[in-house]
């Protein structure tokens, strides 16, 4: 088997493994955060969480597939490691950027919800008072 093909196989296995691990970690730990953002609606939090995970998989697997091809042929073992380190480094950076983008958007939604909750009076008004007479 050609060393370039070996590098491709290792790249795909590691990239897919990393993507699945990050997605599961984000899904498991992000569920609590989504529940808070969505005011305790567990069913909606699960649905949004699942949609985010599917989108995460699609974007990252698409990137991994597009980034698979390489113009250089790998001729030796050193070349395999160099090609893998460059490709996996970029994949890790993309995973990190995707994670930070998700957290940023969800935090913005959470802040908006907190601002809306703070605008409601803690106790509904009991009545009204007549305006003071002008002298």
Short mmCIF file of C-alpha atoms in Angstrom, two decimals:
data_model
loop_
_atom_site.label_atom_id
_atom_site.label_comp_id
_atom_site.label_asym_id
_atom_site.label_seq_id
_atom_site.Cartn_x
_atom_site.Cartn_y
_atom_site.Cartn_z
CA UNK A 1 0.00 0.00 0.00
CA UNK A 2 1.19 3.48 -0.84
CA UNK A 3 2.31 5.71 2.07
CA UNK A 4 -0.04 8.45 0.87
CA UNK A 5 -2.99 6.09 1.23
CA UNK A 6 -1.79 5.10 4.70
CA UNK A 7 -1.65 8.78 5.66
CA UNK A 8 -5.19 9.27 4.30
CA UNK A 9 -6.54 6.33 6.28
CA UNK A 10 -4.91 7.47 9.52
CA UNK A 11 -6.14 11.03 8.89
CA UNK A 12 -9.72 9.86 8.35
CA UNK A 13 -9.77 7.56 11.38
CA UNK A 14 -8.32 10.16 13.75
CA UNK A 15 -10.40 13.05 12.35
CA UNK A 16 -13.66 11.12 12.53
CA UNK A 17 -12.82 9.89 16.02
CA UNK A 18 -12.02 13.40 17.23
CA UNK A 19 -15.18 14.82 15.66
CA UNK A 20 -17.39 12.17 17.27
CA UNK A 21 -15.71 12.62 20.67
CA UNK A 22 -16.07 16.43 20.58
CA UNK A 23 -19.69 16.23 19.41
CA UNK A 24 -20.63 13.78 22.17
CA UNK A 25 -18.88 15.88 24.80
CA UNK A 26 -20.58 19.05 23.62
CA UNK A 27 -23.94 17.31 23.44
CA UNK A 28 -23.71 15.82 26.93
CA UNK A 29 -22.47 18.98 28.62
CA UNK A 30 -24.39 21.44 26.46
CA UNK A 31 -27.77 19.95 27.31
CA UNK A 32 -27.80 21.57 30.75
CA UNK A 33 -26.84 24.90 29.23
CA UNK A 34 -29.57 24.62 26.58
CA UNK A 35 -32.14 23.78 29.23
CA UNK A 36 -31.25 27.01 31.03
CA UNK A 37 -31.32 29.02 27.80
CA UNK A 38 -34.73 27.61 26.92
CA UNK A 39 -36.20 28.26 30.39
CA UNK A 40 -36.27 24.62 31.54
CA UNK A 41 -38.09 23.21 28.48
CA UNK A 42 -36.34 19.81 28.46
CA UNK A 43 -38.02 18.55 25.31
CA UNK A 44 -37.07 21.62 23.31
CA UNK A 45 -33.54 21.55 24.78
CA UNK A 46 -33.11 17.94 23.62
CA UNK A 47 -34.40 18.78 20.14
CA UNK A 48 -32.12 21.81 19.76
CA UNK A 49 -29.21 19.83 21.14
CA UNK A 50 -29.76 17.09 18.57
CA UNK A 51 -30.01 19.62 15.73
CA UNK A 52 -26.78 21.27 16.83
CA UNK A 53 -24.99 17.91 16.94
CA UNK A 54 -26.21 16.99 13.44
CA UNK A 55 -25.07 20.36 12.09
CA UNK A 56 -21.73 19.97 13.87
CA UNK A 57 -21.23 16.55 12.26
CA UNK A 58 -22.19 17.78 8.80
CA UNK A 59 -19.88 20.78 8.86
CA UNK A 60 -16.91 18.94 10.33
CA UNK A 61 -17.22 15.76 8.27
CA UNK A 62 -17.62 17.91 5.16
CA UNK A 63 -14.47 19.80 6.03
CA UNK A 64 -12.55 16.59 6.76
CA UNK A 65 -13.61 15.17 3.40
CA UNK A 66 -12.71 18.33 1.48
CA UNK A 67 -9.36 18.61 3.24
CA UNK A 68 -8.48 14.98 2.54
CA UNK A 69 -6.79 15.43 -0.80
CA UNK A 70 -3.19 16.53 -0.94
CA UNK A 71 -1.06 17.64 -3.87
CA UNK A 72 2.11 16.11 -2.48
CA UNK A 73 2.77 12.41 -2.47
CA UNK A 74 4.15 11.01 0.75
CA UNK A 75 7.42 9.23 0.05
CA UNK A 76 8.71 8.31 3.49
CA UNK A 77 7.62 7.85 7.09
CA UNK A 78 8.61 11.39 7.97
CA UNK A 79 6.31 12.65 5.24
CA UNK A 80 3.42 10.66 6.73
CA UNK A 81 3.89 12.36 10.10
CA UNK A 82 4.28 15.81 8.55
CA UNK A 83 1.17 15.43 6.42
CA UNK A 84 -0.83 14.08 9.37
CA UNK A 85 0.31 16.79 11.76
CA UNK A 86 -0.64 19.56 9.34
CA UNK A 87 -4.01 18.08 8.45
CA UNK A 88 -4.98 17.08 11.99
CA UNK A 89 -3.84 20.46 13.33
CA UNK A 90 -6.20 22.22 10.95
CA UNK A 91 -9.04 19.83 11.83
CA UNK A 92 -8.49 20.52 15.54
CA UNK A 93 -8.54 24.26 14.90
CA UNK A 94 -11.80 23.96 12.95
CA UNK A 95 -13.34 21.89 15.76
CA UNK A 96 -12.28 24.54 18.29
CA UNK A 97 -13.68 27.39 16.20
CA UNK A 98 -16.96 25.53 15.75
CA UNK A 99 -17.18 24.95 19.50
CA UNK A 100 -16.47 28.60 20.31
CA UNK A 101 -19.04 29.75 17.74
CA UNK A 102 -21.69 27.48 19.28
CA UNK A 103 -20.93 28.71 22.80
CA UNK A 104 -20.97 32.35 21.66
CA UNK A 105 -24.35 32.04 19.94
CA UNK A 106 -25.93 30.14 22.83
CA UNK A 107 -24.56 32.65 25.33
CA UNK A 108 -26.11 35.50 23.33
CA UNK A 109 -29.46 33.70 23.37
CA UNK A 110 -29.13 33.07 27.10
CA UNK A 111 -28.33 36.72 27.83
CA UNK A 112 -31.32 37.86 25.79
CA UNK A 113 -33.56 35.52 27.76
CA UNK A 114 -32.16 36.79 31.06
CA UNK A 115 -32.79 40.39 30.00
CA UNK A 116 -36.38 39.53 29.11
CA UNK A 117 -36.92 37.85 32.48
CA UNK A 118 -35.54 40.89 34.32
CA UNK A 119 -37.95 43.25 32.55
CA UNK A 120 -41.01 41.55 34.02
CA UNK A 121 -42.05 42.89 37.41
CA UNK A 122 -41.52 40.39 40.23
CA UNK A 123 -45.09 40.93 41.51
CA UNK A 124 -48.01 41.86 39.28
CA UNK A 125 -49.58 45.23 40.05
CA UNK A 126 -52.42 45.13 42.62
CA UNK A 127 -54.23 48.19 41.34
CA UNK A 128 -53.56 51.72 40.24
CA UNK A 129 -53.43 55.11 41.83
CA UNK A 130 -55.10 58.18 40.47
CA UNK A 131 -52.84 60.94 39.25
CA UNK A 132 -52.20 63.68 41.75
CA UNK A 133 -54.30 66.83 41.30
CA UNK A 134 -52.37 69.83 40.06
CA UNK A 135 -52.54 72.89 42.18
#
